[in-house]
Structures are given as C-alpha cells and as structure tokens.
mmCIF file of N, CA and C in Angstrom:
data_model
loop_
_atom_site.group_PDB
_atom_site.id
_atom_site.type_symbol
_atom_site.label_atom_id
_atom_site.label_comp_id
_atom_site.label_asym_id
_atom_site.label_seq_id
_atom_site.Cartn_x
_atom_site.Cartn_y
_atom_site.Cartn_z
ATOM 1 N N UNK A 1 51.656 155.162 47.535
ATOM 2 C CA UNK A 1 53.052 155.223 47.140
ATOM 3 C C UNK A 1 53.587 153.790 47.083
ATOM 4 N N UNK A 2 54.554 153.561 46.053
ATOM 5 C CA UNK A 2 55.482 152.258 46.029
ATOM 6 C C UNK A 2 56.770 152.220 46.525
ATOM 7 N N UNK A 3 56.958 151.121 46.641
ATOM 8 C CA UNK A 3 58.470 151.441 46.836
ATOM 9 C C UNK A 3 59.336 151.996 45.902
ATOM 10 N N UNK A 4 59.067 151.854 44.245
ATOM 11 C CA UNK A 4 60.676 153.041 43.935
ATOM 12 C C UNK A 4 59.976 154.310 44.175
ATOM 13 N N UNK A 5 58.640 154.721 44.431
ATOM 14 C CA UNK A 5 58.336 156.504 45.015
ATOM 15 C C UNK A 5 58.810 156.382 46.213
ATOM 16 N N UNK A 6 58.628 156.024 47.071
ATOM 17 C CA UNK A 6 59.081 155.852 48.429
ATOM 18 C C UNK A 6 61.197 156.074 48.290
ATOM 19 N N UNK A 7 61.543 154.890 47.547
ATOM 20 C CA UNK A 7 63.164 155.117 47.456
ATOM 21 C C UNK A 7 63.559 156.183 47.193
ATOM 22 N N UNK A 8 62.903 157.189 45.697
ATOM 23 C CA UNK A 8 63.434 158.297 45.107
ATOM 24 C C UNK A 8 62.591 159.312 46.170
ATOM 25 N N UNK A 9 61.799 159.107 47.125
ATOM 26 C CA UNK A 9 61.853 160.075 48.203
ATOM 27 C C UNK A 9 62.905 160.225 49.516
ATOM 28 N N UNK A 10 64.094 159.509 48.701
ATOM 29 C CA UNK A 10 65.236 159.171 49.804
ATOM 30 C C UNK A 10 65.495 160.840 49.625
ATOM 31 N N UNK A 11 65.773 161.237 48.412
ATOM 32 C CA UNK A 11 66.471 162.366 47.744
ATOM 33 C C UNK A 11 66.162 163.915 48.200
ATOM 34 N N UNK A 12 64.992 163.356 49.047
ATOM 35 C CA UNK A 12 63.920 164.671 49.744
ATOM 36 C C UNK A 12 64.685 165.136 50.882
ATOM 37 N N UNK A 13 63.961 166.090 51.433
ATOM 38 C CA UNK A 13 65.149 167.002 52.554
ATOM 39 C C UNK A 13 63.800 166.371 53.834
ATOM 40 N N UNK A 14 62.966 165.775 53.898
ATOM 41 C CA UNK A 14 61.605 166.119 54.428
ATOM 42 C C UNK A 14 61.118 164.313 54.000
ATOM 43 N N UNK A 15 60.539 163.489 54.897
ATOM 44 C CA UNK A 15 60.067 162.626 54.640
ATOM 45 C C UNK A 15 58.935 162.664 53.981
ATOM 46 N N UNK A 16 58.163 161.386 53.328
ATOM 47 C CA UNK A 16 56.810 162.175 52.464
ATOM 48 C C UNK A 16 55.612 161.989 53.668
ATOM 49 N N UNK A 17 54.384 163.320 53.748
ATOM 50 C CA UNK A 17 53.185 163.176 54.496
ATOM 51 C C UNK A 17 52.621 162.077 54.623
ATOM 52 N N UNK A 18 52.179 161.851 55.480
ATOM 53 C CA UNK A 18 51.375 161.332 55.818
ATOM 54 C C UNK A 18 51.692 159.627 56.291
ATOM 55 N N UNK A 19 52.766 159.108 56.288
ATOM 56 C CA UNK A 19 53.490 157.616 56.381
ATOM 57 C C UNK A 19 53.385 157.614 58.096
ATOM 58 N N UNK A 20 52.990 156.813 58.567
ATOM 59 C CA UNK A 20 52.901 155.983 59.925
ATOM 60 C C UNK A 20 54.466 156.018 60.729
ATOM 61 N N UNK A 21 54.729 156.571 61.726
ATOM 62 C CA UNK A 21 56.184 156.415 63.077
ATOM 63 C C UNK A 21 56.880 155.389 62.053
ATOM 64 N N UNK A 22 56.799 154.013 62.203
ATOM 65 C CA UNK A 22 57.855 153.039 61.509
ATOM 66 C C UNK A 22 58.174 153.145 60.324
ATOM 67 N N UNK A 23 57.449 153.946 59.524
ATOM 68 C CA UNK A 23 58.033 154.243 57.966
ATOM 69 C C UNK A 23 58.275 155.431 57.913
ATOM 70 N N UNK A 24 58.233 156.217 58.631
ATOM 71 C CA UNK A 24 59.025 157.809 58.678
ATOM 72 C C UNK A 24 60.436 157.331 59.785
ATOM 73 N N UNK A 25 60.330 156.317 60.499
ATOM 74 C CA UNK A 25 61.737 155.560 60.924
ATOM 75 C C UNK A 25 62.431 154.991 59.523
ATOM 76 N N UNK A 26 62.064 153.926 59.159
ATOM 77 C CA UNK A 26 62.371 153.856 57.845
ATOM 78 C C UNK A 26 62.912 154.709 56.749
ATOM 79 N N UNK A 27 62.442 155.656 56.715
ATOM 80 C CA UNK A 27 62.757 156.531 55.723
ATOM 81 C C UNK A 27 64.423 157.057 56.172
ATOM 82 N N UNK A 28 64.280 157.561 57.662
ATOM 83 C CA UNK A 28 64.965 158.127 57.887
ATOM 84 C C UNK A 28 66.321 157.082 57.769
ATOM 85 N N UNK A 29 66.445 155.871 58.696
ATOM 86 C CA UNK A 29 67.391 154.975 58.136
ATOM 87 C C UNK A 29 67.677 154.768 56.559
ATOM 88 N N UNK A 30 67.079 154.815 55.927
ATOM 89 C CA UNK A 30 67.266 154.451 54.279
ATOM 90 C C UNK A 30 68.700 156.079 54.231
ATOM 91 N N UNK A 31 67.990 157.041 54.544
ATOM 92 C CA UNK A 31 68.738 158.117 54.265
ATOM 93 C C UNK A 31 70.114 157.797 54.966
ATOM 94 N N UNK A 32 70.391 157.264 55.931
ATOM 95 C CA UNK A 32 71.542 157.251 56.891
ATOM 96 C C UNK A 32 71.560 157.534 57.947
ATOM 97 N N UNK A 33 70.356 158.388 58.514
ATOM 98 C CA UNK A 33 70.303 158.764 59.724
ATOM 99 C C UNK A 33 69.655 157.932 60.736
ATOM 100 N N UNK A 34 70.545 156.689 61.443
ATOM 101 C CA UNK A 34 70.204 156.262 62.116
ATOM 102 C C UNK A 34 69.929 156.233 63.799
ATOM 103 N N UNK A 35 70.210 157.539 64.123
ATOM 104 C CA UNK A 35 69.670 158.521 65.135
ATOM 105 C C UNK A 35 68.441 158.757 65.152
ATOM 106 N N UNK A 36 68.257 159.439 64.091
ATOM 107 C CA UNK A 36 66.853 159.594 64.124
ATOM 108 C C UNK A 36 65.865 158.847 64.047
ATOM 109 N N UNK A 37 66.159 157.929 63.255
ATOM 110 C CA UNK A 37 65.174 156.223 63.035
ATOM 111 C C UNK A 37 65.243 155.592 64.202
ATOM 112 N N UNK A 38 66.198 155.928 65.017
ATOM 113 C CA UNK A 38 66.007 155.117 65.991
ATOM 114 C C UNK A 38 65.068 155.849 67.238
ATOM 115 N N UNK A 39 65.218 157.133 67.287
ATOM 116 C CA UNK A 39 64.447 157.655 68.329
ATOM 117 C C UNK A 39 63.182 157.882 67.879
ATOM 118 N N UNK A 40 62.907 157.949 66.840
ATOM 119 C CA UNK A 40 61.285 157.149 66.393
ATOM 120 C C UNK A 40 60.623 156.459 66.889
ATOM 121 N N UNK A 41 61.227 155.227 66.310
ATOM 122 C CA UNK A 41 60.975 153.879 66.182
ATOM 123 C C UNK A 41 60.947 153.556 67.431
ATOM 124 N N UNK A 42 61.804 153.583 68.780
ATOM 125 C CA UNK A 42 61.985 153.261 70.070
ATOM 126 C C UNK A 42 60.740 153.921 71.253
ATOM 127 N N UNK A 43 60.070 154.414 70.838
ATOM 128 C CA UNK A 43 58.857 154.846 71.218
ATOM 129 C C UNK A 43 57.402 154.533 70.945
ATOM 130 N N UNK A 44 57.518 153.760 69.849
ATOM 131 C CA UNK A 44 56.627 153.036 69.223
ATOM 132 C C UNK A 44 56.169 151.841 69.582
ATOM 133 N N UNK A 45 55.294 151.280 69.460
ATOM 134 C CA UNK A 45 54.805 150.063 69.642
ATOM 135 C C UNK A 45 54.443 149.082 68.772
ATOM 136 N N UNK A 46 54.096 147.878 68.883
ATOM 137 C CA UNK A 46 53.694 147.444 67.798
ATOM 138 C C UNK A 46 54.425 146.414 66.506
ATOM 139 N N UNK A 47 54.231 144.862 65.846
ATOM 140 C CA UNK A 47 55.379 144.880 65.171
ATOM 141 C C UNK A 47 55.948 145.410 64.183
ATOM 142 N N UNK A 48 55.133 146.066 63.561
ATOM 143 C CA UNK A 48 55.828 147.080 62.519
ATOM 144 C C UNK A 48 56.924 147.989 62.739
ATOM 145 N N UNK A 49 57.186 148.526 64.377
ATOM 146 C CA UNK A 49 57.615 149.022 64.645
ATOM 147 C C UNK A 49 59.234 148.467 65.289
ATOM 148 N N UNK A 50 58.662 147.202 65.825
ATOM 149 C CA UNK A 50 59.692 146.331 66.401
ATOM 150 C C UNK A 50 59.984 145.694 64.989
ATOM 151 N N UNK A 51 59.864 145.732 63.791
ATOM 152 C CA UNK A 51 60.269 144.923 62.670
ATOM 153 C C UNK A 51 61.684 146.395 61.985
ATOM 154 N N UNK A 52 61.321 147.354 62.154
ATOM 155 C CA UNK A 52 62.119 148.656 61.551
ATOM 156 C C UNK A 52 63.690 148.453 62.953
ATOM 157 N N UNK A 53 63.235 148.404 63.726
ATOM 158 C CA UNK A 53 63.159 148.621 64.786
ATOM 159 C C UNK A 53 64.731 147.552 65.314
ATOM 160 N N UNK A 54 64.641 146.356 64.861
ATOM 161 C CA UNK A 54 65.617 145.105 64.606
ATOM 162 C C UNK A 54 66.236 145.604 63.513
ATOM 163 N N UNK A 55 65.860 146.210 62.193
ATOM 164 C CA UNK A 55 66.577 146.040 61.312
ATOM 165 C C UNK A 55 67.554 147.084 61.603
ATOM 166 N N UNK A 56 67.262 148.419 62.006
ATOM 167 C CA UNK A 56 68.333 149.251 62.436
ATOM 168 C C UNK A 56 69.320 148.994 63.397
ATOM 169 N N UNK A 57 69.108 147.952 64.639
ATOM 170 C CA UNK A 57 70.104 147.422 65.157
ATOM 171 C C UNK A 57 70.994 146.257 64.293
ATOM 172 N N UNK A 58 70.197 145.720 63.372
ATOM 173 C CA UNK A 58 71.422 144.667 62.240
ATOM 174 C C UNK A 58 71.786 145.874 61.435
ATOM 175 N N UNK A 59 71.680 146.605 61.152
ATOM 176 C CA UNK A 59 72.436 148.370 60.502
ATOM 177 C C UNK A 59 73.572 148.674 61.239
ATOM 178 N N UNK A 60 72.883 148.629 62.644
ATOM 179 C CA UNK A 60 73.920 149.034 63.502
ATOM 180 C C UNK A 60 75.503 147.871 63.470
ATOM 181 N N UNK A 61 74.500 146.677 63.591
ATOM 182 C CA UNK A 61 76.111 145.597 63.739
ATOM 183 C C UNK A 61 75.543 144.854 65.363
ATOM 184 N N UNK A 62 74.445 145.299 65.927
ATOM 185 C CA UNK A 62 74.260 144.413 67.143
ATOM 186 C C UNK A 62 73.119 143.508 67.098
ATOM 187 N N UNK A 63 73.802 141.973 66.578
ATOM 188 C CA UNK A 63 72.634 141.502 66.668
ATOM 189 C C UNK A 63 72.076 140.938 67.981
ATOM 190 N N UNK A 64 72.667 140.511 68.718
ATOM 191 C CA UNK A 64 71.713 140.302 69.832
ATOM 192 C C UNK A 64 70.805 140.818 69.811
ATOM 193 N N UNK A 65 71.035 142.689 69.858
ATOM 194 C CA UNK A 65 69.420 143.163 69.884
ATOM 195 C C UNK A 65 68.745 143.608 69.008
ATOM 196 N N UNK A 66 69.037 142.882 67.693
ATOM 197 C CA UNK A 66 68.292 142.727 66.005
ATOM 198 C C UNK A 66 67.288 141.867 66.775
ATOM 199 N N UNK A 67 68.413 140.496 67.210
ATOM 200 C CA UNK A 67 67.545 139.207 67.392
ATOM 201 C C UNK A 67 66.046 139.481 68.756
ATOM 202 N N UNK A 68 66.499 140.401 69.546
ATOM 203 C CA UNK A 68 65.304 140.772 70.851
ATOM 204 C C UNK A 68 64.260 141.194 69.775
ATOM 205 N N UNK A 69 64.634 142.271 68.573
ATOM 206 C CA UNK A 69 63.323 142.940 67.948
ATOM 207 C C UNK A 69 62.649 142.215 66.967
ATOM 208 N N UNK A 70 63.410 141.291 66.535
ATOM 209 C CA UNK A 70 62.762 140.343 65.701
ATOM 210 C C UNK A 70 61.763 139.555 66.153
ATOM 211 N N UNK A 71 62.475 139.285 67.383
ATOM 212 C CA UNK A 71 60.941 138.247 68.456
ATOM 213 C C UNK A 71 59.848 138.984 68.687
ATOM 214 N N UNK A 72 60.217 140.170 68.680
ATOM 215 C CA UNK A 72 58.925 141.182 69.081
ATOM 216 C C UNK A 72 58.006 141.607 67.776
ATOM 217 N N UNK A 73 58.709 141.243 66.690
ATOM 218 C CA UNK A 73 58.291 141.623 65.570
ATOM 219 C C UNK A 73 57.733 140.488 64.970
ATOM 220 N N UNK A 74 57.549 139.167 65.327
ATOM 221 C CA UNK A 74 57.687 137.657 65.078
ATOM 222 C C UNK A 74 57.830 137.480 63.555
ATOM 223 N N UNK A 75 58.826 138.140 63.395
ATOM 224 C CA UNK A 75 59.935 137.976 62.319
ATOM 225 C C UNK A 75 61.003 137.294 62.302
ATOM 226 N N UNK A 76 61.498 136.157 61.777
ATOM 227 C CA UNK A 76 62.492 135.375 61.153
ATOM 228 C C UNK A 76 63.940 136.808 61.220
ATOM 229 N N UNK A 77 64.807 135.666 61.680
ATOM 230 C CA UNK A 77 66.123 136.903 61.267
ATOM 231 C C UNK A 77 66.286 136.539 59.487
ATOM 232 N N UNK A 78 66.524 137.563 58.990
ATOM 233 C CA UNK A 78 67.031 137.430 57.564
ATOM 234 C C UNK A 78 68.488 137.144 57.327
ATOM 235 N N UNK A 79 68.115 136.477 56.088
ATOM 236 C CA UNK A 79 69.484 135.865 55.560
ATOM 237 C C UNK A 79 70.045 137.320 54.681
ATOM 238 N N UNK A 80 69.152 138.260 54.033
ATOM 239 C CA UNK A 80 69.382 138.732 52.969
ATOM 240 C C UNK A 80 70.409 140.177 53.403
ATOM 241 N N UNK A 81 70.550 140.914 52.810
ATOM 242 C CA UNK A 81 71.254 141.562 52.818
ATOM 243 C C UNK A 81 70.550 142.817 53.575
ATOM 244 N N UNK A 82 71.043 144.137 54.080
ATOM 245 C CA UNK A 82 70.307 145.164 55.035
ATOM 246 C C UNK A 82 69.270 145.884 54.352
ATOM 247 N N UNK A 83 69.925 146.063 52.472
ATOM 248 C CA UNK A 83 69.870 146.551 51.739
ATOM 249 C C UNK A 83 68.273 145.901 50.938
ATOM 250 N N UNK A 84 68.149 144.801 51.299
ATOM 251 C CA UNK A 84 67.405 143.943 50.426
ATOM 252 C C UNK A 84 66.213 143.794 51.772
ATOM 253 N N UNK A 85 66.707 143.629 52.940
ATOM 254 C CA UNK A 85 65.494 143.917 53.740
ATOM 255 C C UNK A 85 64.983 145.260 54.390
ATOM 256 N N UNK A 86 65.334 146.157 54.127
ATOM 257 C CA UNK A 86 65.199 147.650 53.929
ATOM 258 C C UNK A 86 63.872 147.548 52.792
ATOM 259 N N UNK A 87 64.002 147.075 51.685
ATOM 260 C CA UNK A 87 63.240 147.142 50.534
ATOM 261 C C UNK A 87 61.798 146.248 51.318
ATOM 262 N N UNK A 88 61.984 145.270 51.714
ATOM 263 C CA UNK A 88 61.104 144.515 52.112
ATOM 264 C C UNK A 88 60.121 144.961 53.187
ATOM 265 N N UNK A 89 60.815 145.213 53.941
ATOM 266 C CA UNK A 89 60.553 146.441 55.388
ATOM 267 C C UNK A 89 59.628 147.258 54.669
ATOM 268 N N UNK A 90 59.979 148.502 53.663
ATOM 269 C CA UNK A 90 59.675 149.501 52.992
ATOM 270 C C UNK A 90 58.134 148.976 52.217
ATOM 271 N N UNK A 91 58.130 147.619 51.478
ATOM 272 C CA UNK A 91 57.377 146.909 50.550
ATOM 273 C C UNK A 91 56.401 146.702 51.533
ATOM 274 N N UNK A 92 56.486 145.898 52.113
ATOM 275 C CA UNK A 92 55.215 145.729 53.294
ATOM 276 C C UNK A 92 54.328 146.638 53.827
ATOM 277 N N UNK A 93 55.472 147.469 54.654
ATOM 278 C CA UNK A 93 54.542 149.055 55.321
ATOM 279 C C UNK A 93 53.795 149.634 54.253
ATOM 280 N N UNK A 94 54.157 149.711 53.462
ATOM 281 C CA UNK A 94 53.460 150.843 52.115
ATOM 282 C C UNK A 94 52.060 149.944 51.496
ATOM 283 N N UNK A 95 52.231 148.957 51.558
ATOM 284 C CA UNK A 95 51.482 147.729 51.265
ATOM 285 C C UNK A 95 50.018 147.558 52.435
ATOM 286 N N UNK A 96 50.783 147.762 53.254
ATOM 287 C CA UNK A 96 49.627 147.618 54.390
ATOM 288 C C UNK A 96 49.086 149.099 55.114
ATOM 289 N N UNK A 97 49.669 149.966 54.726
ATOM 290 C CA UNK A 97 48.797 151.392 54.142
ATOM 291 C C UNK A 97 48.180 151.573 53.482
ATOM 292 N N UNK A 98 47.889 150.979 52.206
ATOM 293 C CA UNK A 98 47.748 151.046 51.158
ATOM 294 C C UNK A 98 45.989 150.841 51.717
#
C-alpha cells in the first residue's frame, strides 16, 4: 500500500489488515481519533512507535512531551506542519513494510 491507498483508507470504518501497532495508531489519528492512537501507540515499543507516538502529542498541543518522543524516536522536531508530517510518518511506515 501507498500513501494516497493508505489516506483514502481514512474513509474506512475499519483500519486496513495487516499494518504494524504504529500505523494502525496512525491511521487511527489521521481519522481524528486520538484516543485511540494513543492507547495503541503507548504500549508499544520501539521508534516507530515513539515517532507516531510524539506526533500525536504535537496533535495534541503538548510539546514538551512531542519533544520526550522525539528523543526516543531520534527524530528531529519538525518544522512542517501536523498535516505534512502525518504524510511523512504514514510514507515511511508503509515504506519500511514494504
């Protein structure tokens, strides 16, 4: 899957099979539900997980603890927009499934 299959699976009631904890977190944030992405993701290990993981707390509005998951994720804080690293987030995982 790519990312615009992955995006136009925003539209789904049901995340798509078979995607790894941090991109079924992912998914679920893309949709809005950041409840659920977060109780995912917060159980997880790993930086893929701590990379979803930061971005839903800069979603949230707290960066302090964007900035804790980013270190864990040894990810750079982004300049770009939530929207634009959502895509990136999304681009990678699917990428390194692949």
């Amino acid at each position: 899957m790519n990312l615009a299959g992955f995006r136009r699976s925003l539209a789904d009631e049901v995340p798509p099979r078979g995607h790894p904890p941090p991109l079924v977190a992912l998914w679920y944030g893309g949709k809005g539900n950041w409840d659920k992405a977060h109780r995912i993701v917060q159980d997880e290990n790993g930086s893929d997980a701590a990379w979803v993981h930061a971005w839903l707390h800069r979603v949230e509005g707290d960066p302090s603890n964007a900035r804790y998951w980013y270190g864990h994720a040894g990810k750079p804080e982004p300049a770009n927009t939530t929207d634009a690293e959502w895509a990136e987030i999304a681009t990678a995982l699917l990428e390194s499934k692949a």
